[in-house]
Amino acid sequence: MERLRGFFGIRTRRRRHRNSGRETGSETLATSAAVVTSLLKKLQDREGERAETYRRLEHVLQGDDTHLRSGVVNRVLAEVSGDMKAAQGAMTEVTAAAGDVLVALARSHFEFVMSELQGHLKSMRGGACQEFVLSTLSKLASSYALRCIPFAQMTLAALHAVLSHVESSRILRAICSVLEQWSRAINAYFNAWEQCPFPRIGEAQLCEQVYGLFCHAVGNWLGRDEEEEDKQAVLGAVAAMMAVVLRDAQHQDNVWKQVFWLLQQYQELQETCRVTESLRYFLTTLEELHAVAPQDKLRAIAAAVHHQIVEEDRQHSAGHKEELRQCIVLQARICPEETIMFLLSHLSSEDEGTRRTALTLLGAVARTDEPAVREKLPLMVEAVQPLFAEAGTQVRSALLGFIRDLLSVSIPSCLAWEAVAHIFVEFRRASDRLAVEDLQEERDLRAQCIDVLESLDVSVGGMTQLLWPRLLQYMVPAQYCGLLLPLSRCLQAVIERQKQTEGQEDSEKPDAAQGQDKMPTPQALLVQLLVVAASAGCGECGAAALQLLQALQSRIHRSLRDLWPMRIPCMLQYLEEHPEGSLDSEEWQCYLLKFLTESAEEMQEDQPWIVCLSRELSQQLSSSSSSEEDKEFLYRALGTVLASCRQFTHVQGQLLKYLKETDATRPCDKQGIASVVSYAAERHFYVALDAMSTVRKALIEFGRQQRLPDRERRLQATRAAVMLTYGKIALRAPKAELLDCVEKCILANILELFHACRTKELQHKLALVHSIQEVTHAIQVVDTKQRFRLCKKPEVLKVLLDLMREDGCDSPVSRVHLKVLQLLEQLSKLEPRVDWEKRCSQVAVCCWRVLSCPPADTELQVPASPSLHTSPSGSHLSAPCALAAAAVLNLSPPFPLSASASVV
């Protein structure tokens, strides 16, 4: 015993602490020793259940890092040995618990335990095998692999002597477990012998001893009609010994002969996880040795693993599938070219599962980032590209997985980055199919596209230079809007990394120029991100768009470096204070338009840039993919940019373009015409009026000509749109200039357009009333002291009276009636009032008659007022419409009103 302790370099000494001249032991040691002694006493006195006592003793020893006194250790060994002899080698509950005690005791007294077991192992030679000893030896090798090596030779020799005495399946499994664990321990020692404190043991000696055991196992245990559990045990032992013997060059041929037997176990065994685990262990050893492997054996391994993944009848667990993938990865490290070519050959298979599996394994191989594999990445991408048009959802999903793996490694060639485009193509395909039919597979593919972008690691070599232009080109198209959030985050990370690496040499920088021609213009980026931010309830995407704008400010325009760092944080704070669902869309868009105006003001010295910005807005307006909500904002943004543009020829040309070419039959575009012209009129008032005058004259001239019904319908819609635009211009006109030209250049033109209509349709009547309402409101805002005299008031009143008469006084109240009455009330507030005795009585009678028969589906809710009454017929009248005529005419109704009538 002392010799063994000296061999390990272990000295026995008592721990002492100096405390006031007295020698005291550690409190923990005293406690552990006391508990162990107490439990030993119970075992010696045969008190209580022995298995439970052993389990408690094991628990104490597992938590004890100190050395027990040798007497206590010997008593433990004696009790365990006694129970083993009483069991006559059989494994019982008591002996199993006793064996666990030995394993726990070996943590601090390894040489004691191993010496005890070696004695029992020698006694088995020529006699019955003791399962208890074999089980404990297996556990010791599993827990303390390197500490077992000094005992390896005597243990292997003893095992060789007892192999011929295997009489039962239990003993066979026990011996196989010992062979497997001790072979793994020896392999671990070969890989880490420098860490061992004892002298190095010869590799050839250990391999030779294992080879003898290996030959016995191959000659006697393989191919026997055994139970599943026995086959699993033999498999583990043989595979572990193969890994050891493989290190001996003279026995390698015999090892390679057993590879086909190892692969055959996939068909022999019901549970194949152990086969894959053993195969991975063997390949790991092969890689560590850098041994030359027979090509036919490697092809057989690759084919077997590939078949296992493809085979749908077997429901492999996630862990087992990962083990299978690792086998292919190991092969790729051993022979990269052969493995990659094997996988590429399966991409053209007619079986969808085969193609899917090949893609999955190629991705796993690419992720290894081995130099030899990296050289083959362009070849892999080129071979995969024909599958981009694949229709099957499983292959499409596998393609995205392959791209994700590909983008996780450093790639020196731009060709590999072309796969990035497929993420966006696949997202668009899935979105288009979902628009036709709601399929879970397509939703999963969309989610996978987002996940791939979110997982991009911008720290990978070449990412900041090669990926940058390829991602930016997908910012603008509206069909990729669903990818904006991960794309924005990725680009922000790329920009930040570019700042960190600025000035450093980058060997991949020249390649990046290949993608510059595809990059969107700064104007396109600005427009797209503003449109996303303007979407109602934009929430997280809106915030991401603004954050990306802030990150891109230096690339959009150099003049924005002072403005945007102040304005964008305020806008982000606004979004935080108004979470999704509570955001006022109109208020938020006004906020963004103000931001756009300020930005354009900062770029006044660069008028060509502003002109390009207006053209980009115009181009996106013509895009069929823009929604009505987006178009509404784009029209207003275009008008805002034109207002900041100083190139008057360009502004006038843009206004004429939208006035003449826009199809006003669509409500969104009809309102858009008014938005573009009126927003531009804020700073280009007379330019806008000149453009309106040109279009007005053309409309009147076209009105005299005969046209096809479709063109006539569009012409009538344009007339209505132009009338509405005049009202919007009045609202946004400069206050100092409005009153001087409101009658001659705005109101007169509205009336002229209305009179030029051959048939006055409902849209014309509503446009007339609405535009005059806005003109009146604009006058009231400017003329706060009520000094302005509207000379065309009589003419307006006549037109309104004609509208009331045309719709018929005996008919139910129409939309035109109600709009007219509201306008009459508004006109009554304009000063000075004019005495129109004769006409006033006519209008008053008409208004009262119309209001006496309100529409059945219209309920006018108004606040109470002492001026509200009811007509003699009993019909309810409502404010402000009920008194509109009387208010504007300053007359009483032509019939008496009941003073006691109730107010509605």
Coordinates of N, CA, C and O in Angstrom, one line a residue, residues 490-547:
C490 N -29.8 44.4 -38.1 CA -28.6 43.9 -38.7 C -27.8 45.1 -39.3 O -26.5 45.1 -39.1
L491 N -28.4 45.9 -40.0 CA -27.7 47.0 -40.6 C -27.1 48.0 -39.6 O -26.0 48.5 -39.7
Q492 N -27.9 48.2 -38.5 CA -27.4 49.1 -37.4 C -26.1 48.5 -36.8 O -25.1 49.2 -36.6
A493 N -26.1 47.1 -36.7 CA -24.9 46.5 -36.1 C -23.8 46.6 -37.1 O -22.6 46.7 -36.7
V494 N -24.0 46.4 -38.4 CA -23.0 46.5 -39.4 C -22.4 47.9 -39.4 O -21.2 48.1 -39.5
I495 N -23.2 48.9 -39.3 CA -22.8 50.3 -39.3 C -21.9 50.6 -38.1 O -20.8 51.2 -38.2
E496 N -22.3 50.1 -37.0 CA -21.6 50.3 -35.7 C -20.2 49.6 -35.8 O -19.2 50.1 -35.4
R497 N -20.2 48.4 -36.4 CA -18.9 47.7 -36.6 C -18.0 48.4 -37.6 O -16.8 48.4 -37.4
Q498 N -18.6 49.0 -38.6 CA -17.8 49.7 -39.6 C -17.1 50.9 -38.9 O -16.0 51.3 -39.2
K499 N -17.8 51.5 -38.0 CA -17.2 52.7 -37.3 C -16.1 52.2 -36.4 O -15.0 52.9 -36.3
Q500 N -16.2 51.0 -35.8 CA -15.2 50.5 -34.9 C -13.9 50.1 -35.7 O -12.8 50.2 -35.2
T501 N -14.2 49.6 -36.9 CA -13.0 49.1 -37.7 C -12.5 50.1 -38.7 O -11.8 49.8 -39.6
E502 N -13.0 51.3 -38.6 CA -12.7 52.4 -39.6 C -11.2 52.6 -39.6 O -10.6 52.8 -38.5
G503 N -10.6 52.6 -40.7 CA -9.1 52.9 -40.8 C -8.3 51.6 -40.8 O -7.1 51.6 -41.1
Q504 N -8.9 50.5 -40.4 CA -8.2 49.2 -40.4 C -8.2 48.6 -41.8 O -9.1 48.8 -42.6
E505 N -7.1 47.9 -42.1 CA -7.0 47.2 -43.4 C -8.0 46.1 -43.5 O -8.2 45.4 -42.6
D506 N -8.7 46.0 -44.7 CA -9.6 45.0 -44.9 C -9.4 44.4 -46.3 O -9.6 45.0 -47.3
S507 N -8.9 43.2 -46.3 CA -8.6 42.5 -47.6 C -9.8 42.3 -48.5 O -9.6 42.1 -49.7
E508 N -11.0 42.3 -47.9 CA -12.2 42.0 -48.7 C -12.8 43.3 -49.3 O -13.8 43.2 -49.9
K509 N -12.3 44.4 -49.0 CA -12.9 45.7 -49.4 C -13.0 45.8 -50.9 O -14.1 46.3 -51.3
P510 N -12.1 45.4 -51.7 CA -12.3 45.6 -53.1 C -13.4 44.8 -53.6 O -14.1 45.2 -54.6
D511 N -13.7 43.6 -53.1 CA -14.9 42.8 -53.5 C -16.2 43.6 -53.3 O -17.2 43.3 -54.0
A512 N -16.2 44.4 -52.3 CA -17.5 45.1 -51.9 C -18.0 46.0 -53.0 O -19.2 46.3 -53.1
A513 N -17.1 46.5 -53.9 CA -17.4 47.4 -54.9 C -18.4 46.7 -55.9 O -19.1 47.4 -56.6
Q514 N -18.4 45.4 -56.0 CA -19.2 44.7 -56.9 C -20.7 44.9 -56.6 O -21.5 44.8 -57.5
G515 N -21.0 45.2 -55.4 CA -22.4 45.4 -55.0 C -22.9 46.9 -54.9 O -24.0 47.1 -54.6
Q516 N -21.9 47.8 -55.2 CA -22.3 49.2 -55.0 C -23.3 49.7 -56.0 O -24.2 50.5 -55.7
D517 N -23.3 49.1 -57.2 CA -24.3 49.5 -58.2 C -25.7 49.1 -57.9 O -26.7 49.7 -58.4
K518 N -25.9 48.2 -57.0 CA -27.2 47.7 -56.6 C -27.7 48.4 -55.3 O -28.9 48.2 -55.0
M519 N -26.9 49.2 -54.7 CA -27.3 49.9 -53.5 C -28.4 50.9 -53.8 O -28.3 51.6 -54.8
P520 N -29.4 51.1 -52.9 CA -30.4 52.1 -53.1 C -29.8 53.5 -52.9 O -28.8 53.6 -52.2
T521 N -30.4 54.5 -53.5 CA -29.9 55.8 -53.3 C -30.2 56.3 -51.9 O -31.1 55.8 -51.3
P522 N -29.5 57.3 -51.4 CA -29.9 57.9 -50.1 C -31.3 58.3 -50.0 O -32.0 58.2 -49.0
Q523 N -31.8 58.9 -51.1 CA -33.2 59.4 -51.2 C -34.2 58.2 -51.0 O -35.2 58.4 -50.3
A524 N -33.9 57.1 -51.7 CA -34.8 56.0 -51.6 C -34.8 55.4 -50.2 O -35.9 55.0 -49.7
L525 N -33.6 55.4 -49.5 CA -33.6 54.9 -48.1 C -34.4 55.8 -47.2 O -35.2 55.3 -46.4
L526 N -34.2 57.1 -47.4 CA -35.0 58.1 -46.6 C -36.5 57.9 -46.8 O -37.2 57.9 -45.8
V527 N -36.9 57.8 -48.0 CA -38.4 57.7 -48.3 C -38.9 56.4 -47.7 O -40.0 56.4 -47.0
Q528 N -38.3 55.3 -47.9 CA -38.8 54.0 -47.5 C -38.9 54.0 -45.9 O -39.9 53.5 -45.4
L529 N -37.9 54.4 -45.3 CA -37.9 54.4 -43.8 C -38.9 55.4 -43.2 O -39.6 55.1 -42.2
L530 N -39.2 56.5 -43.9 CA -40.2 57.4 -43.4 C -41.6 56.8 -43.6 O -42.5 57.0 -42.8
V531 N -41.8 56.1 -44.8 CA -43.1 55.5 -45.0 C -43.4 54.4 -44.0 O -44.5 54.3 -43.5
V532 N -42.3 53.6 -43.6 CA -42.5 52.6 -42.6 C -42.9 53.3 -41.2 O -43.8 52.8 -40.5
A533 N -42.1 54.3 -40.9 CA -42.4 55.0 -39.7 C -43.7 55.7 -39.6 O -44.3 55.8 -38.5
A534 N -44.3 56.0 -40.8 CA -45.6 56.7 -40.8 C -46.8 55.8 -40.7 O -47.9 56.2 -40.5
S535 N -46.6 54.5 -40.9 CA -47.7 53.5 -40.9 C -48.4 53.6 -39.5 O -47.8 53.7 -38.5
A536 N -49.7 53.6 -39.6 CA -50.5 53.7 -38.3 C -50.2 52.5 -37.4 O -50.1 51.4 -37.8
G537 N -50.0 52.9 -36.2 CA -49.7 51.8 -35.2 C -48.4 51.1 -35.5 O -48.2 49.9 -35.4
C538 N -47.4 51.9 -36.0 CA -46.1 51.3 -36.5 C -45.4 50.5 -35.4 O -44.7 49.5 -35.6
G539 N -45.4 51.0 -34.2 CA -44.8 50.3 -33.0 C -43.4 50.0 -33.2 O -42.6 50.9 -33.5
E540 N -43.0 48.8 -33.1 CA -41.5 48.4 -33.0 C -40.9 48.6 -34.4 O -39.7 49.1 -34.5
C541 N -41.6 48.4 -35.5 CA -41.0 48.6 -36.8 C -40.7 50.1 -37.0 O -39.7 50.5 -37.6
G542 N -41.6 51.0 -36.6 CA -41.4 52.4 -36.7 C -40.2 52.9 -36.0 O -39.4 53.7 -36.5
A543 N -40.0 52.4 -34.8 CA -38.9 52.7 -34.0 C -37.6 52.2 -34.6 O -36.6 52.9 -34.7
A544 N -37.6 51.0 -35.2 CA -36.5 50.5 -35.9 C -36.1 51.3 -37.1 O -34.9 51.5 -37.4
A545 N -37.1 51.7 -37.8 CA -36.9 52.6 -39.0 C -36.2 53.9 -38.6 O -35.2 54.3 -39.3
L546 N -36.7 54.5 -37.6 CA -36.0 55.8 -37.1 C -34.6 55.6 -36.6 O -33.7 56.4 -36.9
Q547 N -34.4 54.5 -35.9 CA -33.1 54.2 -35.4 C -32.1 53.9 -36.6 O -30.9 54.4 -36.5

